[in-house]
Short mmCIF file of C-alpha atoms in Angstrom, two decimals:
data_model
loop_
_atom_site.label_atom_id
_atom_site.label_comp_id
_atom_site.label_asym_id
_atom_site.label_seq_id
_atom_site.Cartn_x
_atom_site.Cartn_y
_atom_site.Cartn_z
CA UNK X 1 15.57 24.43 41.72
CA UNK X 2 12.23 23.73 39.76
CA UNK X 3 11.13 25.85 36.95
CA UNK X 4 8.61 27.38 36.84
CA UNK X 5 8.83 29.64 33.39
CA UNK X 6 7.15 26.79 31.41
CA UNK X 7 3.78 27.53 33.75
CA UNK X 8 1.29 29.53 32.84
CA UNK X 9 -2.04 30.31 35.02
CA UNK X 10 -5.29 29.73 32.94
CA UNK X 11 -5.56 33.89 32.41
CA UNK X 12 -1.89 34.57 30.99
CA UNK X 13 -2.42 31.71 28.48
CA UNK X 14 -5.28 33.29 27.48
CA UNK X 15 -3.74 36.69 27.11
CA UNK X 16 -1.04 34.81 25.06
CA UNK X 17 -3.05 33.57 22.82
CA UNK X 18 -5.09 36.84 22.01
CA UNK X 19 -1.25 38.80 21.70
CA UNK X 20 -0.35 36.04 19.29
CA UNK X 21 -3.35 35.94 17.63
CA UNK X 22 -3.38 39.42 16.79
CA UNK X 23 0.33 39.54 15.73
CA UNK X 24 -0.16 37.25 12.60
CA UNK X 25 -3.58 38.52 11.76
CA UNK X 26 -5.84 36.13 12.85
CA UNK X 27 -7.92 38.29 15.04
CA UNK X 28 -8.29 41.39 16.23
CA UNK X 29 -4.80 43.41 17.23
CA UNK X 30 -4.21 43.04 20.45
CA UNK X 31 -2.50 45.95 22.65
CA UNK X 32 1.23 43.84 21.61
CA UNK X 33 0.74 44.10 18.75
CA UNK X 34 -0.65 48.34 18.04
CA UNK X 35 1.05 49.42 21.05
CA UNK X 36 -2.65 51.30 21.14
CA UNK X 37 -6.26 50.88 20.71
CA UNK X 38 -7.71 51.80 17.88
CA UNK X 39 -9.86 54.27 17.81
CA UNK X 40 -13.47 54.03 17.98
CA UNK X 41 -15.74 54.66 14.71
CA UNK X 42 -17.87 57.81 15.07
CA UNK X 43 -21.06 58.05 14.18
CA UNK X 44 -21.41 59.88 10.76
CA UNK X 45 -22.64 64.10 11.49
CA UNK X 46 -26.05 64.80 10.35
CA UNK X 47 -27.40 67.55 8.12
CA UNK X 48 -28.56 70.80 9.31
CA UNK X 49 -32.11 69.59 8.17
CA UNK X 50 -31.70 66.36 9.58
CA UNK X 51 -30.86 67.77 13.21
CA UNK X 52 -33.99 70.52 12.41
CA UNK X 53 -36.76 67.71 12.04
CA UNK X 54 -34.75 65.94 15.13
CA UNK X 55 -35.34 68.87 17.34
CA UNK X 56 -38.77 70.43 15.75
CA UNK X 57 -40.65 70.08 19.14
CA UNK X 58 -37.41 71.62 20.83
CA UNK X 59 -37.42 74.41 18.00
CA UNK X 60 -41.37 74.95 18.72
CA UNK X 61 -41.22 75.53 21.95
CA UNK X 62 -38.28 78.41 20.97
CA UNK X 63 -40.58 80.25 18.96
CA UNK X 64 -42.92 81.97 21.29
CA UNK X 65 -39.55 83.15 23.12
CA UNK X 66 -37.26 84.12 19.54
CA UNK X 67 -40.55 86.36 18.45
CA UNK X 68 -40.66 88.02 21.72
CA UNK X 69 -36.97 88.72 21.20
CA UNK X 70 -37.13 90.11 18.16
CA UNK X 71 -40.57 92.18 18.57
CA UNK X 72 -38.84 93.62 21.95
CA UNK X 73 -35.33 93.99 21.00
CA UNK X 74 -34.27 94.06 17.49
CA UNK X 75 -36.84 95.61 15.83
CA UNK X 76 -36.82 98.48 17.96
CA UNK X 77 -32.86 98.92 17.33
CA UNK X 78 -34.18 100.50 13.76
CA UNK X 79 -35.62 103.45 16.08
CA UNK X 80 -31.94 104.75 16.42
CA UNK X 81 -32.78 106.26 13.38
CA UNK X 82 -33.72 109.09 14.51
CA UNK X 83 -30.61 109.91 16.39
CA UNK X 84 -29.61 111.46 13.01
CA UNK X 85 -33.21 113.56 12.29
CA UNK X 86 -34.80 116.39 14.15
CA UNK X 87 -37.86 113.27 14.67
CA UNK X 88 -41.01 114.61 15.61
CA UNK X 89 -43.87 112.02 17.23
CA UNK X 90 -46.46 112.96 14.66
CA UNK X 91 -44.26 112.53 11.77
CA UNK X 92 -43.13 108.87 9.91
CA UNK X 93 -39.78 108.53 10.56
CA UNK X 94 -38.22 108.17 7.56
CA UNK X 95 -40.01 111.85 7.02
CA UNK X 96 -38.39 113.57 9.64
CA UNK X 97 -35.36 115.94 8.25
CA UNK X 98 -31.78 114.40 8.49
CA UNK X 99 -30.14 116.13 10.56
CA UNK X 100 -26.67 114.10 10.16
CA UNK X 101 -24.30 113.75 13.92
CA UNK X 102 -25.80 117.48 14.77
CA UNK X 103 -27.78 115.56 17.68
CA UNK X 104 -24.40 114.45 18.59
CA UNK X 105 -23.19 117.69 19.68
CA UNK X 106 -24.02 117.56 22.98
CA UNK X 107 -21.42 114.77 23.15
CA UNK X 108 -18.96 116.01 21.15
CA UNK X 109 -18.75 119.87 22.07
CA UNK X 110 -19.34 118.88 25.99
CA UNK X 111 -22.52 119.68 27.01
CA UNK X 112 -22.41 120.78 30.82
CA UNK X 113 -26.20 118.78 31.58
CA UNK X 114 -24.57 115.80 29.61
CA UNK X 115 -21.31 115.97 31.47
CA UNK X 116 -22.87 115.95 35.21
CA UNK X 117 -24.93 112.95 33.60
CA UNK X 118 -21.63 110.92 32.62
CA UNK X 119 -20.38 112.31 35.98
CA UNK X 120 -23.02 110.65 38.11
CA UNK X 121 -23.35 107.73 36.02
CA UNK X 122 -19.24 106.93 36.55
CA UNK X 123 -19.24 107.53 40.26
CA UNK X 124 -22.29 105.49 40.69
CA UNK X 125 -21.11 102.39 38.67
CA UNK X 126 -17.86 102.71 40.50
CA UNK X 127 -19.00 102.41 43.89
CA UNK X 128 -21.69 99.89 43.51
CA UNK X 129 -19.20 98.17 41.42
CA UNK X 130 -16.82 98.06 44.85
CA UNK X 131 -19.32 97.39 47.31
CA UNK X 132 -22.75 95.30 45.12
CA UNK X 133 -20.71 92.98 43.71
CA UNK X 134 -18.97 91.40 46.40
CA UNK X 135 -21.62 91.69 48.85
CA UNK X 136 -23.59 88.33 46.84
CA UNK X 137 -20.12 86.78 47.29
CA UNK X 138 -19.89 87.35 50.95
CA UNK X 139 -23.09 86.37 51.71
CA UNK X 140 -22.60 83.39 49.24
CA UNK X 141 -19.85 82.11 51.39
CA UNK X 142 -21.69 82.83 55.38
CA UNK X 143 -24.38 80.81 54.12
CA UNK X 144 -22.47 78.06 52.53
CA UNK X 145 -20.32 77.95 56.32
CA UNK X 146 -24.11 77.21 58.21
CA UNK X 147 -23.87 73.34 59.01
CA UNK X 148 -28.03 73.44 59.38
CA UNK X 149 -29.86 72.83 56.17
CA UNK X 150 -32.80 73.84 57.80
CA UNK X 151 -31.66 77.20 59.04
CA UNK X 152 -29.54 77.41 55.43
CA UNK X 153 -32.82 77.39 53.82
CA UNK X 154 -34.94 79.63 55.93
CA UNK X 155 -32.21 82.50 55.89
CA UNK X 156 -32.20 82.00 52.12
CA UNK X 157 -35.63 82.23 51.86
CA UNK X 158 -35.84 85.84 54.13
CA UNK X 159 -33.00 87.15 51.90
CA UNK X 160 -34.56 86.49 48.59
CA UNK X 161 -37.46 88.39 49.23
CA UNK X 162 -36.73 91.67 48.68
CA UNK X 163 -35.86 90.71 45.26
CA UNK X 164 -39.67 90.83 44.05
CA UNK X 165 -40.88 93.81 45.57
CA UNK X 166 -40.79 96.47 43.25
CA UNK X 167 -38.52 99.62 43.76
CA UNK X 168 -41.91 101.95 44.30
CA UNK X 169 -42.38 99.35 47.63
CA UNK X 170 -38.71 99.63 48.30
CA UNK X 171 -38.21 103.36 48.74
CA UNK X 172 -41.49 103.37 50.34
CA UNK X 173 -39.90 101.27 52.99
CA UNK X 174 -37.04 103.70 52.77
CA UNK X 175 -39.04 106.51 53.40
CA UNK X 176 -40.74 104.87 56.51
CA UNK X 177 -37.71 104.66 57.87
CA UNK X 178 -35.47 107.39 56.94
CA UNK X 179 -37.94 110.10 55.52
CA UNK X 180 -38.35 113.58 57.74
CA UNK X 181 -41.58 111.62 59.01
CA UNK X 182 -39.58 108.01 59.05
CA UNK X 183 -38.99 105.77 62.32
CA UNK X 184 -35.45 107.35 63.20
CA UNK X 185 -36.09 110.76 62.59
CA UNK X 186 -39.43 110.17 64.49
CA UNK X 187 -37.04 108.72 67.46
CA UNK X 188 -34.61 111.43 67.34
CA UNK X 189 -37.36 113.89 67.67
CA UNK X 190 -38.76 112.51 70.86
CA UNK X 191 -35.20 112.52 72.46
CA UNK X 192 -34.69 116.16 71.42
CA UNK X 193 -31.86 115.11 69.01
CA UNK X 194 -31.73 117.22 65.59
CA UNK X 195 -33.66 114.95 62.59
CA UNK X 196 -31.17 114.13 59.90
CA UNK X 197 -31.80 114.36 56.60
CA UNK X 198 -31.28 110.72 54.91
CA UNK X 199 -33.17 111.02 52.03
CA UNK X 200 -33.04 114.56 50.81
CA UNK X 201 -28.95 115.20 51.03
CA UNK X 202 -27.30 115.24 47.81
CA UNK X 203 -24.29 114.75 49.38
CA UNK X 204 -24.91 110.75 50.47
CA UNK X 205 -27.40 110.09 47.78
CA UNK X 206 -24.99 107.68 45.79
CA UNK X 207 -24.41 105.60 49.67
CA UNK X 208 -28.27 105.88 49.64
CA UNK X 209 -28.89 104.36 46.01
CA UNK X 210 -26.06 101.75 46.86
CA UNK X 211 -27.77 100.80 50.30
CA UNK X 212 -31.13 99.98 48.42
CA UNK X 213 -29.69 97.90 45.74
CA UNK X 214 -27.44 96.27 48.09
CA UNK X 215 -30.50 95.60 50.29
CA UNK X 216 -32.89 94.62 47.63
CA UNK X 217 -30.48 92.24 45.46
CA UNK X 218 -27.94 90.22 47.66
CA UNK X 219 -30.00 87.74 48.57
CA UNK X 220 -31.08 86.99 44.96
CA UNK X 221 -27.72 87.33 43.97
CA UNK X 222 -26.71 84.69 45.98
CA UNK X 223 -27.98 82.05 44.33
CA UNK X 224 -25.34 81.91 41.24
CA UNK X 225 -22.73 81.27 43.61
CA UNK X 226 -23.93 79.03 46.17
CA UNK X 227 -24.24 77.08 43.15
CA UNK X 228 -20.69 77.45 41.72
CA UNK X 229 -19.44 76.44 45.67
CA UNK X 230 -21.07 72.81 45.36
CA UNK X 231 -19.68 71.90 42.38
CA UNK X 232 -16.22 72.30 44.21
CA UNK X 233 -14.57 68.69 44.69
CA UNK X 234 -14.88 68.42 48.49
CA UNK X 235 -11.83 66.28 48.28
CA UNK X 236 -10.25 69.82 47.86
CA UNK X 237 -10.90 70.85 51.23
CA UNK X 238 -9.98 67.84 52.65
CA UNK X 239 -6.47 68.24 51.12
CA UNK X 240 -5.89 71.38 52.03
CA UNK X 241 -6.81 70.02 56.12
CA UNK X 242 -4.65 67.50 55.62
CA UNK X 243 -1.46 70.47 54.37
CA UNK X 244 -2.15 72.16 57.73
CA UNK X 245 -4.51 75.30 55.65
CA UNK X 246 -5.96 76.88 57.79
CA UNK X 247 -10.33 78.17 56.92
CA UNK X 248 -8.69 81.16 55.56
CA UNK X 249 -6.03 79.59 53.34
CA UNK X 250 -8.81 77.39 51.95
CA UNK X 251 -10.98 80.19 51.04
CA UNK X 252 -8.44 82.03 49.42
CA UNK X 253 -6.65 78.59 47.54
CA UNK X 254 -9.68 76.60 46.88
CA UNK X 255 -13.13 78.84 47.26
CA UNK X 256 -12.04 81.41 45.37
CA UNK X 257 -10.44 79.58 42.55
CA UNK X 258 -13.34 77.28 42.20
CA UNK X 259 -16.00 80.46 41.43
CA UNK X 260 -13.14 83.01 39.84
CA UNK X 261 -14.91 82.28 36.47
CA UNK X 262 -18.34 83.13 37.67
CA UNK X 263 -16.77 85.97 39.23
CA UNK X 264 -15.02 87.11 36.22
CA UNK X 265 -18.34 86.25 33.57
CA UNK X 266 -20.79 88.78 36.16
CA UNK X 267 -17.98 91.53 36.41
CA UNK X 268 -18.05 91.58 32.40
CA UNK X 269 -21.87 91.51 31.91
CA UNK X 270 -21.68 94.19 35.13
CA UNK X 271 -19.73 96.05 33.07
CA UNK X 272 -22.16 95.74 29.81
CA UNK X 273 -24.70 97.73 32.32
CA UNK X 274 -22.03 100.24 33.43
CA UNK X 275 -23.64 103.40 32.23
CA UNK X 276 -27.10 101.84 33.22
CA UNK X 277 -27.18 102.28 37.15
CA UNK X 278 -31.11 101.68 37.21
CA UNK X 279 -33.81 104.32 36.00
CA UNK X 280 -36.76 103.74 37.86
CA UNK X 281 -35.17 104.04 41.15
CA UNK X 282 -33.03 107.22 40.48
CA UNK X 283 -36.48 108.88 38.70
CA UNK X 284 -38.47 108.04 41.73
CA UNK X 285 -36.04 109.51 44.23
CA UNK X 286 -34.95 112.71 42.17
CA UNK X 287 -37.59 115.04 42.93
CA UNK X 288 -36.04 115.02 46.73
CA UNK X 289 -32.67 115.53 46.06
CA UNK X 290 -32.41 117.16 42.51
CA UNK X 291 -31.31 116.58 38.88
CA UNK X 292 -27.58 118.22 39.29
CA UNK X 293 -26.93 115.12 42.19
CA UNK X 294 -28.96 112.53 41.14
CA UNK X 295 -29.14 113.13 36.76
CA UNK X 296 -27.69 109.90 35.26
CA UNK X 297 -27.76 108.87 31.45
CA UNK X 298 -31.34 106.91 31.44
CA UNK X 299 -32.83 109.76 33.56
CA UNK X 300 -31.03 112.45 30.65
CA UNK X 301 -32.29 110.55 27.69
CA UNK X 302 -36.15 110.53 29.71
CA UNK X 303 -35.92 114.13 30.80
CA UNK X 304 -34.78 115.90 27.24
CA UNK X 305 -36.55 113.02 25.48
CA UNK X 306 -39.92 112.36 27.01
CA UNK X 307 -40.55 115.63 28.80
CA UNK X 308 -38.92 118.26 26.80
CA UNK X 309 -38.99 116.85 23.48
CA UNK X 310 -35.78 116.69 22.32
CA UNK X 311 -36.41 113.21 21.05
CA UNK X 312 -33.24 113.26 18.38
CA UNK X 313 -30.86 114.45 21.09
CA UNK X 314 -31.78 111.33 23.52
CA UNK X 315 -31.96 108.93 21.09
CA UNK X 316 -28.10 109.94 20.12
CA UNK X 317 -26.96 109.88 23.61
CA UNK X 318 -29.05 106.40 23.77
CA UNK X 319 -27.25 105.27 21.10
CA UNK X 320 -23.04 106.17 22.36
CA UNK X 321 -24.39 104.42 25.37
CA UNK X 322 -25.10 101.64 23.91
CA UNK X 323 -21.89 101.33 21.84
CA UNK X 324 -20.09 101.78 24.43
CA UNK X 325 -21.72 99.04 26.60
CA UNK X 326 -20.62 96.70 23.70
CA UNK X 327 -17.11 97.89 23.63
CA UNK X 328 -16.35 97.18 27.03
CA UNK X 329 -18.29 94.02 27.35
CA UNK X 330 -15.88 92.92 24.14
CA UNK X 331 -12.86 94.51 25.39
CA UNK X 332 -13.33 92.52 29.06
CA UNK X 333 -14.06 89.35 27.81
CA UNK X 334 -10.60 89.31 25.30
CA UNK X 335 -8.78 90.08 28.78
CA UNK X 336 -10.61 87.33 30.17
CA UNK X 337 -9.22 84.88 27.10
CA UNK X 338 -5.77 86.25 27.85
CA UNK X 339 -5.93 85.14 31.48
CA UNK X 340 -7.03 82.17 30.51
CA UNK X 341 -10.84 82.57 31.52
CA UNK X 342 -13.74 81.55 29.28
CA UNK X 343 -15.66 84.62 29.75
CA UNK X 344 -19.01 85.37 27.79
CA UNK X 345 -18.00 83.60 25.28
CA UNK X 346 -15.09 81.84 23.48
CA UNK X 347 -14.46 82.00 19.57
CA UNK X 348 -14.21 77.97 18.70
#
């Protein structure tokens, strides 16, 4: 039997040789000899001032937007001020008489205006929580299904429209069509059917004001997620066929997983506008179905504030609203970290 140990092919010599060499220190270790490569050499971290003249056209163009930021919303945080004075316009506010949480009574001692505010304000957030925020999902996912590119793009093109019309054009259109003068009504009339009263009824005006959004915003809202659903690995899918899933069981074990986090990050900054459930459409509508239905926080603070003057009152109720927008928006995002979702934001 010949042997054939002695014989080595041209490529394991050389490996030898490079093994052996870096065993007795002649060259570079070889992976024999560490059992690992060695690490590679970072470059060394530059200075804050370093990184500044780097990045100076970068930290130009930031300017414009970081004043605008601060002129718009910082500086006027120092106007809560006068959530503890009895402010008056024509006065300087640091003139006004300190009034200490007094303002705050309508809070504490439950004020029956504030209360049907809150009221309205919760039941509103709830339902459009339940029915607006899925509806960009749903959507999401129909369009992502169309095998046309063509027809993808048109129907995403009809659907984002609505988005830039402003909310005086909106429940115009509303009007047109549901008003006591609108299309339906107008039809019912000639039939000899009884008109209904779609705009005017206290009793639907939260399914009105979540019909509008719902209309006006989908189709925008799509656009976050149709995003999120191409950056899932397609390979994915394809596994799944392969396991026997069915369309459904790969929506629910691959879809969904792949845009949970985008899910999770809107539902917290949804939650940041919970007691905000949109002023200029509620203010534009209220005259038809009065304040004790349709009276939310923003439309409180204008009301008392604006129109009857109680500009210290407003300001204080302003001002619990916003705390409490930051509360929950904290408070979600640490139950996001204990599920193991990034969130907002994650402390490094």
């Amino acid at each position: 039997m010949a042997r054939t140990d002695g014989i080595l092919s041209p490529q394991a010599d050389k490996s030898t040789h490079i093994d052996q060499a870096g065993a007795t220190g002649s060259g570079p270790p070889g992976p024999s000899a560490t059992g690992r490569s060695s690490p590679p050499t970072g470059k060394p971290s530059l200075s804050w001032w370093a990184r500044a003249r780097r990045d100076k056209v970068l930290l130009l163009m930031a300017v414009p937007g970081l004043g605008l930021l601060l002129a718009f919303h910082y500086l006027p945080l120092l106007g809560n001020l006068i959530a503890f004075q009895e402010y008056l316009p024509f006065v300087p506010m640091g003139r006004s008489a300190w009034v200490g949480l007094d303002n705050f009574a309508v809070i504490f001692n439950g004020d029956a205006e504030f209360l049907n505010a809150l009221k309205n304000t919760v039941l509103i957030t709830l339902v459009q929580v339940v029915f607006v925020l899925p509806a960009p999902i749903a959507l999401a996912l129909l369009l992502n299904s169309l095998l046309s590119e063509r027809i993808k793009r048109v129907v995403q093109s009809v659907l984002y429209l609505p988005h830039f019309l402003s909310w005086v054009i909106v429940i115009a259109i509303f009007q047109q069509i549901l008003g006591g003068s609108g299309l339906i009504n107008n039809v019912l009339r000639s039939q000899g059917i009884e008109t209904i009263d779609f705009l005017g009824n206290p009793d639907s005006f939260i399914a009105l004001l979540t019909s509008q959004v719902i209309w006006k915003d989908t189709g925008w809202g799509t656009i976050l997620f149709l995003a999120a659903l191409t950056q899932i690995d397609p390979g994915l899918y394809e596994a799944a066929r392969v396991d026997g899933a069915s369309r459904l069981r790969q929506l629910w074990h691959v879809t969904v997983p792949g845009i949970r986090g985008l899910i999770i990050l809107l539902l917290i900054l949804r939650l940041g506008d919970s007691l905000t459930v949109g002023f200029e459409q509620i203010i534009l509508q209220q005259n038809l179905v009065g304040r004790p239905a349709s009276e939310v926080l923003d439309t409180y603070v204008y009301n008392n504030g604006v129109l009857a003057g109680q500009w210290g009152v407003s300001a204080a109720v302003g001002l619990v609203k916003g705390l409490v927008a930051v509360v929950l928006v904290i408070g979600a995002n640490k139950i996001a970290h204990v599920f193991g979702e990034a969130g907002v934001y994650r402390k490094s």
